[in-house]
mmCIF file of C-alpha atoms and ligand atoms in Angstrom:
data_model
loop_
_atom_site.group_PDB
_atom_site.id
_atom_site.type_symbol
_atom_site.label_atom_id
_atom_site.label_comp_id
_atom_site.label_asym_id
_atom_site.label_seq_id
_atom_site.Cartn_x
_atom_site.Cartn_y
_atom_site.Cartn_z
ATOM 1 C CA UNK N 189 88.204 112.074 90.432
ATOM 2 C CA UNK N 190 91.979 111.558 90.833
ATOM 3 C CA UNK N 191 92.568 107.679 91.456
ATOM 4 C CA UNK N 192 96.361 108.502 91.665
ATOM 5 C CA UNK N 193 98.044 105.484 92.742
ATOM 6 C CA UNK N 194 100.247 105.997 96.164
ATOM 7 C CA UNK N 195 103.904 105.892 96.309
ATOM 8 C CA UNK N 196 103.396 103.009 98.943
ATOM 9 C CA UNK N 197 101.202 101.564 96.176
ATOM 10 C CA UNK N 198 103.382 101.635 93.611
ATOM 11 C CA UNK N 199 106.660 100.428 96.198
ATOM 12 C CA UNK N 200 104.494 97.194 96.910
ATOM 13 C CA UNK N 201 103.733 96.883 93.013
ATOM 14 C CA UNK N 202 107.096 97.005 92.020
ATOM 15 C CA UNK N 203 108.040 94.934 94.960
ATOM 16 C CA UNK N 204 110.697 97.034 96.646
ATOM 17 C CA UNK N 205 108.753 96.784 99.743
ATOM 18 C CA UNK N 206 106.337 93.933 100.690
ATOM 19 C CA UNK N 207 103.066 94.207 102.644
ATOM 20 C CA UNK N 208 102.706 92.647 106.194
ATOM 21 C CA UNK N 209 99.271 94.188 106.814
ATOM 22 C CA UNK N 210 100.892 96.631 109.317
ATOM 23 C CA UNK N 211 101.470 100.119 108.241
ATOM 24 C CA UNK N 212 105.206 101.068 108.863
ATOM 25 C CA UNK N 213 106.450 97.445 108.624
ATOM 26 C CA UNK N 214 107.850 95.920 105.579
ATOM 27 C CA UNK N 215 109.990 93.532 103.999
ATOM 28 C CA UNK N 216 112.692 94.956 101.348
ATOM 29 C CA UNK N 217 113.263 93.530 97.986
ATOM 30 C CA UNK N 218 116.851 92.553 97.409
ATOM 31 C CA UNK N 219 117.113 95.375 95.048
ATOM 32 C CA UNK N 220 115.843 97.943 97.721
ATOM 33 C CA UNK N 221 118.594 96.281 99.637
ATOM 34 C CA UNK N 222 121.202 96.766 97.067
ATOM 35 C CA UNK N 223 120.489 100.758 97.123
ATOM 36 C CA UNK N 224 120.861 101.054 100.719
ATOM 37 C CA UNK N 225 123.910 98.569 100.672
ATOM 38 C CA UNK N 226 125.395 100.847 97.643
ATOM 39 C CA UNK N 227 124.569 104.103 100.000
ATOM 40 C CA UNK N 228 126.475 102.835 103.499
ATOM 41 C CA UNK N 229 129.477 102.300 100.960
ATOM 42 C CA UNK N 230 129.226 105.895 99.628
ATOM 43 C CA UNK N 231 128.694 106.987 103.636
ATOM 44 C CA UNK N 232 131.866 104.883 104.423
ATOM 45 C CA UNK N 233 133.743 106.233 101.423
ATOM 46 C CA UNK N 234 132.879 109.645 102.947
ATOM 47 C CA UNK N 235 133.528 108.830 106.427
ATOM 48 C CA UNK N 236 135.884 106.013 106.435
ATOM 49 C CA UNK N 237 138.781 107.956 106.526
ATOM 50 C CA UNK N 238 138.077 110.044 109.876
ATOM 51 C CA UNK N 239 138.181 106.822 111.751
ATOM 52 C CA UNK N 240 135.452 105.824 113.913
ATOM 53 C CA UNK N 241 135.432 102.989 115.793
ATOM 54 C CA UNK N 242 132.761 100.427 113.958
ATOM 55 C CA UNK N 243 130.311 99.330 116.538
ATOM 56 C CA UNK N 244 126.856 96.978 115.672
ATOM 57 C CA UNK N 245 124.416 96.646 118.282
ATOM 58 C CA UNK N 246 121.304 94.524 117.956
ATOM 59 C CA UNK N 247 117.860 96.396 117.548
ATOM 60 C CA UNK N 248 117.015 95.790 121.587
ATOM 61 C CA UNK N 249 118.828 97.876 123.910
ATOM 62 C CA UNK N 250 119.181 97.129 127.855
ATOM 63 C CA UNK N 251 116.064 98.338 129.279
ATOM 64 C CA UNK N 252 118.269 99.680 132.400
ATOM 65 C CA UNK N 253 119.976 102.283 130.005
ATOM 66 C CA UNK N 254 116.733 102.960 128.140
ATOM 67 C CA UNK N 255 115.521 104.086 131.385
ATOM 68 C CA UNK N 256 118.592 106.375 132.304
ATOM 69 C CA UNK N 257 118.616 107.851 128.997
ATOM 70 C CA UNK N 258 114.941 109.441 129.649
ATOM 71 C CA UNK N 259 113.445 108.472 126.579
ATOM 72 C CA UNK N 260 110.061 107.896 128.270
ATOM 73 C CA UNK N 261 110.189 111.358 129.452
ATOM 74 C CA UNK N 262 110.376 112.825 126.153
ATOM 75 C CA UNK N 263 109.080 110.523 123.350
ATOM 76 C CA UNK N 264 106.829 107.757 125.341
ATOM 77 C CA UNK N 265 104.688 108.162 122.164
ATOM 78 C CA UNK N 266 107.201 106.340 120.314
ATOM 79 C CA UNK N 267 108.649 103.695 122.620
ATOM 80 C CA UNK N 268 108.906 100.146 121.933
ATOM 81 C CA UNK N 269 108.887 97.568 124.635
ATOM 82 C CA UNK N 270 109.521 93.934 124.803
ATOM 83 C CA UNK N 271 106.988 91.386 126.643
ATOM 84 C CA UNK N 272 107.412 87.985 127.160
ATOM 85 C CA UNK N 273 104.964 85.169 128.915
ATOM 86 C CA UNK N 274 106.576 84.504 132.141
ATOM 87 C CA UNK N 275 103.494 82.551 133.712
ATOM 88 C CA UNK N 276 102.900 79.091 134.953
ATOM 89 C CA UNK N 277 101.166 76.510 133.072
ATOM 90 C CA UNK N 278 97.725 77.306 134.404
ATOM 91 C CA UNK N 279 98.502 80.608 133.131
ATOM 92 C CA UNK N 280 99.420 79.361 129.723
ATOM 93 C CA UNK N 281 96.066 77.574 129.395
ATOM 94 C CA UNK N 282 93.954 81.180 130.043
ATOM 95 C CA UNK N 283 95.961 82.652 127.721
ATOM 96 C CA UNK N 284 95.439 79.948 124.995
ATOM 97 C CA UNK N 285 91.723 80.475 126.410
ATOM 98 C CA UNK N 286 91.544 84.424 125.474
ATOM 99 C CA UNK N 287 93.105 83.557 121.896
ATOM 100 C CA UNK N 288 90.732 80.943 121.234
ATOM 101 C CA UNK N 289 87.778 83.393 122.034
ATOM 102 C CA UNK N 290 89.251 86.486 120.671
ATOM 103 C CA UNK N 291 90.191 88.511 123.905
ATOM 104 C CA UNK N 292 93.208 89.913 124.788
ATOM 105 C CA UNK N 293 95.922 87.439 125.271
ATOM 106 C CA UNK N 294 98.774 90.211 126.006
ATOM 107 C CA UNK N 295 97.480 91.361 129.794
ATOM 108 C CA UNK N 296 99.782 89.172 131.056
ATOM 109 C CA UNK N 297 103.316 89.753 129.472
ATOM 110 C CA UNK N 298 106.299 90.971 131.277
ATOM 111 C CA UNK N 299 108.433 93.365 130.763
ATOM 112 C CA UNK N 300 111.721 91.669 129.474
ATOM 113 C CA UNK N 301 115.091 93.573 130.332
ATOM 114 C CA UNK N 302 114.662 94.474 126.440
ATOM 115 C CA UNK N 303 113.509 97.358 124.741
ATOM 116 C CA UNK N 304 113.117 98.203 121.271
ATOM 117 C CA UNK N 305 116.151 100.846 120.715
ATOM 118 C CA UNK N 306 114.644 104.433 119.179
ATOM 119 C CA UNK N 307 118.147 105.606 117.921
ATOM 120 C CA UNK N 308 120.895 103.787 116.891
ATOM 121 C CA UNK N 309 123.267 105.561 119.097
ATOM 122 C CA UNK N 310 121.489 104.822 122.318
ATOM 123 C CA UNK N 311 123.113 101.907 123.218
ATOM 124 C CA UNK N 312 126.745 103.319 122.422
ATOM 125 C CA UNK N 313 126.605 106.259 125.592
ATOM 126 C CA UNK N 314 127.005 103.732 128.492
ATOM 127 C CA UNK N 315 129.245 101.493 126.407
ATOM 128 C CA UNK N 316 131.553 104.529 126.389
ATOM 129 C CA UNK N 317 130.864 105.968 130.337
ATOM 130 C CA UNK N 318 132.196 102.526 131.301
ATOM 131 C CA UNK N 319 135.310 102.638 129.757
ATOM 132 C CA UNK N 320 136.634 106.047 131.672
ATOM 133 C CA UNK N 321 137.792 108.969 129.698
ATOM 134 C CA UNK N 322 137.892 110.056 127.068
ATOM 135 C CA UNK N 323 141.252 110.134 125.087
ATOM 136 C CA UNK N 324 142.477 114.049 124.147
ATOM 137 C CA UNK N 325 141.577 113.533 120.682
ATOM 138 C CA UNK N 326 138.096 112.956 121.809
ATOM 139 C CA UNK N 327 135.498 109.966 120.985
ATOM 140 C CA UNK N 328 134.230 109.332 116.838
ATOM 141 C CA UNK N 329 132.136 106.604 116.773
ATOM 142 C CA UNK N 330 130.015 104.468 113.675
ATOM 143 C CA UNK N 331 126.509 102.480 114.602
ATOM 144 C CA UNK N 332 124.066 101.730 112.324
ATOM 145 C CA UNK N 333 120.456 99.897 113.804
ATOM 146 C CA UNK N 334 116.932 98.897 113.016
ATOM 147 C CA UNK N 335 115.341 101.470 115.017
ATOM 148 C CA UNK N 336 111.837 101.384 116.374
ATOM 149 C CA UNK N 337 108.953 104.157 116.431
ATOM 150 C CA UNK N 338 105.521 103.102 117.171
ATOM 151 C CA UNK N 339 104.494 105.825 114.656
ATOM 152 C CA UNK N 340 102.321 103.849 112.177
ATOM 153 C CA UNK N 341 101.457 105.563 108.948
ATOM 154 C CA UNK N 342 100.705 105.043 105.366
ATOM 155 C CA UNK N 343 103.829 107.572 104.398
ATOM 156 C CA UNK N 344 106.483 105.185 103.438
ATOM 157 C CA UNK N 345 109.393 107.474 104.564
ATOM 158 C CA UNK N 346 107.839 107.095 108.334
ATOM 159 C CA UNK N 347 108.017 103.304 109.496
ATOM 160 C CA UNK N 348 107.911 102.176 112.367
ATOM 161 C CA UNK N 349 111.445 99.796 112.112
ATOM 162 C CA UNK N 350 113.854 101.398 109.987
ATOM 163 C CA UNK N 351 117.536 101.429 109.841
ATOM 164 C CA UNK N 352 119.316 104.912 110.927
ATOM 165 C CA UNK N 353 123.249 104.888 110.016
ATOM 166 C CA UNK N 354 124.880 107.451 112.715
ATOM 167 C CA UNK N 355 128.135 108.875 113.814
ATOM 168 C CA UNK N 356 128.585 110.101 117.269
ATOM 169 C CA UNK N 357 131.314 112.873 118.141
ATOM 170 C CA UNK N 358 132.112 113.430 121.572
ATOM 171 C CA UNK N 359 134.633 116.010 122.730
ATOM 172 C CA UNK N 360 134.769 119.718 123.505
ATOM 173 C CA UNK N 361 132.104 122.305 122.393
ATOM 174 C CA UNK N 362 134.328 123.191 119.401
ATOM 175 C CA UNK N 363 135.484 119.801 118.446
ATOM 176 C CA UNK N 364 131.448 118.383 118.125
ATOM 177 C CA UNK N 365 130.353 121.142 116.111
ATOM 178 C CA UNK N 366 132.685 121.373 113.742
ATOM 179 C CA UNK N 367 131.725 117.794 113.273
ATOM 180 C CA UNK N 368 127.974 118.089 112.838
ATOM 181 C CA UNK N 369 129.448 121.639 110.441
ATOM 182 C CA UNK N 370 131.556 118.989 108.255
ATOM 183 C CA UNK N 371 128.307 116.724 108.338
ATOM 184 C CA UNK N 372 126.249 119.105 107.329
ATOM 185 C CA UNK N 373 128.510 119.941 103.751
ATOM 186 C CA UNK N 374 129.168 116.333 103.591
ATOM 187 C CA UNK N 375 125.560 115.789 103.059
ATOM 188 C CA UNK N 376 124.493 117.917 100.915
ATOM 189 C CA UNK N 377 127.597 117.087 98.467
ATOM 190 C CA UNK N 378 126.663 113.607 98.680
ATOM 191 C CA UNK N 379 122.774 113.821 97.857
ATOM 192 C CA UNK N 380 123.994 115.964 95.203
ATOM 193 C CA UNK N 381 126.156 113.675 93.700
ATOM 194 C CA UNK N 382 123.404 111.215 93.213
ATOM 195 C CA UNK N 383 121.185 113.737 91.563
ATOM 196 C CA UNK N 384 118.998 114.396 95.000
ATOM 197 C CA UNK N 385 117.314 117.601 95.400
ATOM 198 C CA UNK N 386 118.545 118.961 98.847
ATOM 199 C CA UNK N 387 117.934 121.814 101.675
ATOM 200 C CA UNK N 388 119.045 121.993 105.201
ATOM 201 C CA UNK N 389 116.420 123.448 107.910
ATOM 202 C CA UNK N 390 116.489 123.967 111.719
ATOM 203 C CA UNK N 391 113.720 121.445 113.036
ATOM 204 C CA UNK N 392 113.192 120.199 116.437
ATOM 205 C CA UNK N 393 112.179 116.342 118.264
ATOM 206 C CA UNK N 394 108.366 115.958 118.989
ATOM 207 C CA UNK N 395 108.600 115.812 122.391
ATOM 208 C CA UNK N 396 105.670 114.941 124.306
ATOM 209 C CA UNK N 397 103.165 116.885 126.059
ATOM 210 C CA UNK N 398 102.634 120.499 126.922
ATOM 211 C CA UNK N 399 106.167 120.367 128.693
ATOM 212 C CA UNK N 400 107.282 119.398 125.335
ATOM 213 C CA UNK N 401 105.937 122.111 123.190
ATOM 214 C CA UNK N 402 108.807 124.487 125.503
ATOM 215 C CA UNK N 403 111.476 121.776 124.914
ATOM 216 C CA UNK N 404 110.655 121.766 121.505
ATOM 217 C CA UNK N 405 111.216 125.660 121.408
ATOM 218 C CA UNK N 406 113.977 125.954 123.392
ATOM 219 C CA UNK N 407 115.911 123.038 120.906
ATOM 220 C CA UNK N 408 114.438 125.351 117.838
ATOM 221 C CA UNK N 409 116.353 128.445 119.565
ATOM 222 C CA UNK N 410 119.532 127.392 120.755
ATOM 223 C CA UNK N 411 120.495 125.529 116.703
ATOM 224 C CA UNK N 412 120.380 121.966 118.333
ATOM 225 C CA UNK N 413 118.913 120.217 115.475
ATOM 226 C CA UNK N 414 118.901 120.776 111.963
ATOM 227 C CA UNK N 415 117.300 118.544 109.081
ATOM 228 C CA UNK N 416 118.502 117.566 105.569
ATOM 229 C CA UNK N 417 115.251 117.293 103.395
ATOM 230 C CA UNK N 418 114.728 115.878 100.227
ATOM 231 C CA UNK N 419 111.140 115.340 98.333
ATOM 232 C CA UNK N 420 109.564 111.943 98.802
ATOM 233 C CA UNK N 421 105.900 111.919 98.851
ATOM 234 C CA UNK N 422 105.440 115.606 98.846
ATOM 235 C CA UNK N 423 107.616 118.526 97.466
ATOM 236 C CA UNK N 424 105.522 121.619 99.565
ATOM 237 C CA UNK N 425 106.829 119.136 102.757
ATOM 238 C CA UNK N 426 110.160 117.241 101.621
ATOM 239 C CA UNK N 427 111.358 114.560 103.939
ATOM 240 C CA UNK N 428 114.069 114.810 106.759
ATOM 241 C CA UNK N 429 116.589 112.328 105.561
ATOM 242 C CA UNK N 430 119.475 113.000 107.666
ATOM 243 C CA UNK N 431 119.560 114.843 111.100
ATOM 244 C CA UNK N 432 122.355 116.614 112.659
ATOM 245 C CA UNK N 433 122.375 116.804 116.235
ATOM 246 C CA UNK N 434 123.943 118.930 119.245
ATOM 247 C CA UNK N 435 123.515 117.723 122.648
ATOM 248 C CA UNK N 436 125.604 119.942 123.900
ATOM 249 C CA UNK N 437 126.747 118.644 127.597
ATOM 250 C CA UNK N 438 123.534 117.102 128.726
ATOM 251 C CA UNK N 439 124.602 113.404 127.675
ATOM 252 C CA UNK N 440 127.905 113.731 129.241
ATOM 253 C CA UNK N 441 126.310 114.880 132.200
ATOM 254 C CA UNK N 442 123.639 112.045 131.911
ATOM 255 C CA UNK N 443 125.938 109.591 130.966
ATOM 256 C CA UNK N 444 129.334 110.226 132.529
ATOM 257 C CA UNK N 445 131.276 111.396 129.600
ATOM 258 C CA UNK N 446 134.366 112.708 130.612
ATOM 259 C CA UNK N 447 137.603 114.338 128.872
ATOM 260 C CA UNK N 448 140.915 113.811 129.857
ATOM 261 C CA UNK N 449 140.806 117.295 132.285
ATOM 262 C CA UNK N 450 137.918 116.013 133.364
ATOM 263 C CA UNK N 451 135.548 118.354 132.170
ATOM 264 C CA UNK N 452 132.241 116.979 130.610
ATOM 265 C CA UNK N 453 132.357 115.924 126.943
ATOM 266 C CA UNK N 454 129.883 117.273 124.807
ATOM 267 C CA UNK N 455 128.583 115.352 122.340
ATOM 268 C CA UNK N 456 126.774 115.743 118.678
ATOM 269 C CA UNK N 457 125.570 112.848 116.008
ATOM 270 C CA UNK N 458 124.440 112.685 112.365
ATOM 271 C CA UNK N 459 121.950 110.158 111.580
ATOM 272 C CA UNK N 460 121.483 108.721 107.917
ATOM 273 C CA UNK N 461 117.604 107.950 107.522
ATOM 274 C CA UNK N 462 118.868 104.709 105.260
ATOM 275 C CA UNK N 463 115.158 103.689 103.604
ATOM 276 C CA UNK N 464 114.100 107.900 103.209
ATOM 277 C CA UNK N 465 117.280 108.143 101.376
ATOM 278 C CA UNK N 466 116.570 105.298 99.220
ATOM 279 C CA UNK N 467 113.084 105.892 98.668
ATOM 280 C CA UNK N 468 114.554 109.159 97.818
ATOM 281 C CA UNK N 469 116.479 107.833 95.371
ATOM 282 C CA UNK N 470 113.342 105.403 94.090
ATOM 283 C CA UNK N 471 111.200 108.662 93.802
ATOM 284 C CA UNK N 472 113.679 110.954 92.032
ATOM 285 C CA UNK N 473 114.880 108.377 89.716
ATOM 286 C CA UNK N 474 112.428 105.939 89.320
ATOM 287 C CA UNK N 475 111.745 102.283 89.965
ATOM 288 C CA UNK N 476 113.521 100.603 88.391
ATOM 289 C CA UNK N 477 117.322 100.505 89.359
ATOM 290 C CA UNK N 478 118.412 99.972 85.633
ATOM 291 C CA UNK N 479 116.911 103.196 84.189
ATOM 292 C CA UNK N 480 118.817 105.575 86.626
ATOM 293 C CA UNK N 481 121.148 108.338 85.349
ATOM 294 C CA UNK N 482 124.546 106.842 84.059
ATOM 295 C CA UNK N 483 125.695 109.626 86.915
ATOM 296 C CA UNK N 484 124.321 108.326 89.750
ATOM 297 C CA UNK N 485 124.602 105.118 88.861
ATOM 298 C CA UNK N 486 128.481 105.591 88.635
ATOM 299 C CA UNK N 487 128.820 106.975 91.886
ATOM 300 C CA UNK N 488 126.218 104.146 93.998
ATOM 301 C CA UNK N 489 128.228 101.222 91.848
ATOM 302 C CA UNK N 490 131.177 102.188 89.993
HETATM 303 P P1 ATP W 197 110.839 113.085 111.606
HETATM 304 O O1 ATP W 197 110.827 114.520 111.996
HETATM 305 O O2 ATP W 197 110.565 112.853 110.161
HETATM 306 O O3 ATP W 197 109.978 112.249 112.517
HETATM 307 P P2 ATP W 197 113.065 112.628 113.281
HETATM 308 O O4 ATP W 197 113.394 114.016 113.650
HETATM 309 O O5 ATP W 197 112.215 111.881 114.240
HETATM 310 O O6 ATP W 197 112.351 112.582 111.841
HETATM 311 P P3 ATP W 197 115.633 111.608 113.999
HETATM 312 O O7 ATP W 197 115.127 111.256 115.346
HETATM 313 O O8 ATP W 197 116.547 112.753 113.873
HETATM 314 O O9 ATP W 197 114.383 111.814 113.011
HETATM 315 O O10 ATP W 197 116.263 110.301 113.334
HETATM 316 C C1 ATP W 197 117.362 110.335 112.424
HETATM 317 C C2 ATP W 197 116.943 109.968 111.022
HETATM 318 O O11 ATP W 197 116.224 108.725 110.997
HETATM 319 C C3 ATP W 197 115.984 110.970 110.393
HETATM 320 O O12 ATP W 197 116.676 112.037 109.805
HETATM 321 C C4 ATP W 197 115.281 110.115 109.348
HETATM 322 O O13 ATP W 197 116.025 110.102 108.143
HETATM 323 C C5 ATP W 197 115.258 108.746 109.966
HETATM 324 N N1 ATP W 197 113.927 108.443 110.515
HETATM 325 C C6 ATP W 197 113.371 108.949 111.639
HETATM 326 N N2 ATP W 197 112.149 108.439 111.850
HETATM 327 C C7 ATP W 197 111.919 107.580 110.815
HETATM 328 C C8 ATP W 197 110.825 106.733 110.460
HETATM 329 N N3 ATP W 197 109.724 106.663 111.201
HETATM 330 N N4 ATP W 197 110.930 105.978 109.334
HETATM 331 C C9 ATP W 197 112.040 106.036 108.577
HETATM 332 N N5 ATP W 197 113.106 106.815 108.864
HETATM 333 C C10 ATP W 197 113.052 107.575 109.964
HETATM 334 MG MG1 MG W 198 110.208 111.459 114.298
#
């Protein structure tokens, strides 16, 4: 019988990642760390010159805006909220009670005005809608988040909080997709040059449901989403590493995006998967940091 040893197996041995007893939640070694550290500066050294606008936004969003952006529409599946005891003291003492015998202590939370943000460009729409419009030159933006997925699993490219490094173009039809266009060659030159086997497919969000399946479809037909993939835990089905996105007006409509003629912006994003690409990097190279082609080496740390 084949006793091969799991990827996830061997990440824990090595210690890159560290066991919590929850599938899709993990600490990171500090050398883990250093790959994805060395990565953003490769993304920045990419990007940096276009000029986004930097923003960092904690891994809760305002549960207001998670409603408005219809999240639980498409992916409740995946959402995240945050509970908190809100109760009196009598309440405190039944909920010590149902710990103390094993029963369900979490009836009572409340919703907090927190939510666990999916994307890491969720919270930057209504940052944006507030400020008016656009400028003529359009919106670039940079966010990078812990993201959360309720999507546990024993595949350590799908956790369930995981960073995603985005930028977020908003502008006219032509100006957005030429972005997620340059995105797309940026990509693939940059998995390249660290020795990462790359291809580019069309894929599509799993929405929920049956209405979902003809969402699904319909974001398959028009181009709205393509997928950089790279082998991680199986070659026959690589691993989307880096999505490329097309909204095209329906968060400016959502949101209030306008342009300076006040037309709706469209709007497109790139997402950087940060732990897929370095456990890309772990499973193309090996485990250990030190043993890595001079080549890739040279171009992750000079
Ligand atoms: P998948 O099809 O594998 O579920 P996705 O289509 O849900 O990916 P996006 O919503 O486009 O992914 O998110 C942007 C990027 O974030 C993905 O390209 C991927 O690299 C990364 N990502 C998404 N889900 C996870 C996860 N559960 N664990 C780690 N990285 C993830
Ligand atoms: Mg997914």
């Amino acid at each position: 019988m084949d006793m091969q040893v799991s990827f996830l197996d061997r990440l824990f041995d090595a210690g890159l990642l560290i066991e919590t007893g929850v599938d899709g939640l993990y600490g990171r070694s500090g050398q883990f760390e250093d790959v994805i550290a060395a990565f953003e500066r490769l993304i920045d050294s990419v990007g940096g010159a276009d000029g986004a606008e930097a923003m960092r936004f904690p891994p809760g969003m305002n549960r207001e805006f998670f409603e408005t952006s219809g999240y639980m529409k498409s992916f409740p599946q995946l959402a995240g909220t945050v509970h908190s005891f809100c109760g009196s003291e009598l309440d405190h003492m039944s909920l010590l009670k149902c710990m103390e015998v094993g029963e369900d202590w979490t009836k009572g939370q409340e919703a907090t005005d927190i939510v666990l943000t999916p994307a890491a460009c969720y919270p930057l729409y209504p940052t944006v809608a507030r400020r008016g419009k656009l400028p003529k030159s359009g919106g670039l933006y940079d966010l990078q988040s812990y993201c959360f997925r309720h999507e546990p699993s024993k595949d350590p490219a799908r956790q369930q909080l995981f960073r995603m490094r985005e930028y977020v173009c908003m502008g006219t039809e032509q100006h957005v997709t030429d972005f997620r266009q340059r995105w797309m060659d940026r990509g693939v030159e940059m998995m390249k040059s660290v020795g990462l086997d790359v291809a580019i497919d069309i894929a599509n969000d799993p929405f929920f449901g049956r209405a979902g399946k003809m969402l699904a479809n319909n974001q398959r037909d028009q181009n709205l989403k393509f997928e950089l993939l790279i082998p991680i835990t199986s070659t026959a089905k690589p691993t989307a590493c880096m999505s490329f996105n097309y909204h095209q007006d329906a968060f400016g409509t959502k949101w209030g995006l306008y342009l300076e003629d006040g037309s709706t912006a469209h709007t497109a994003c790139v997402g950087f998967g940060l732990e897929r690409i370095a456990l890309a990097l772990f499973h193309t190279h090996g485990l250990d940091v030190k043993a890595w082609p001079e080549s890739v080496r040279a171009v992750l740390w000079g």
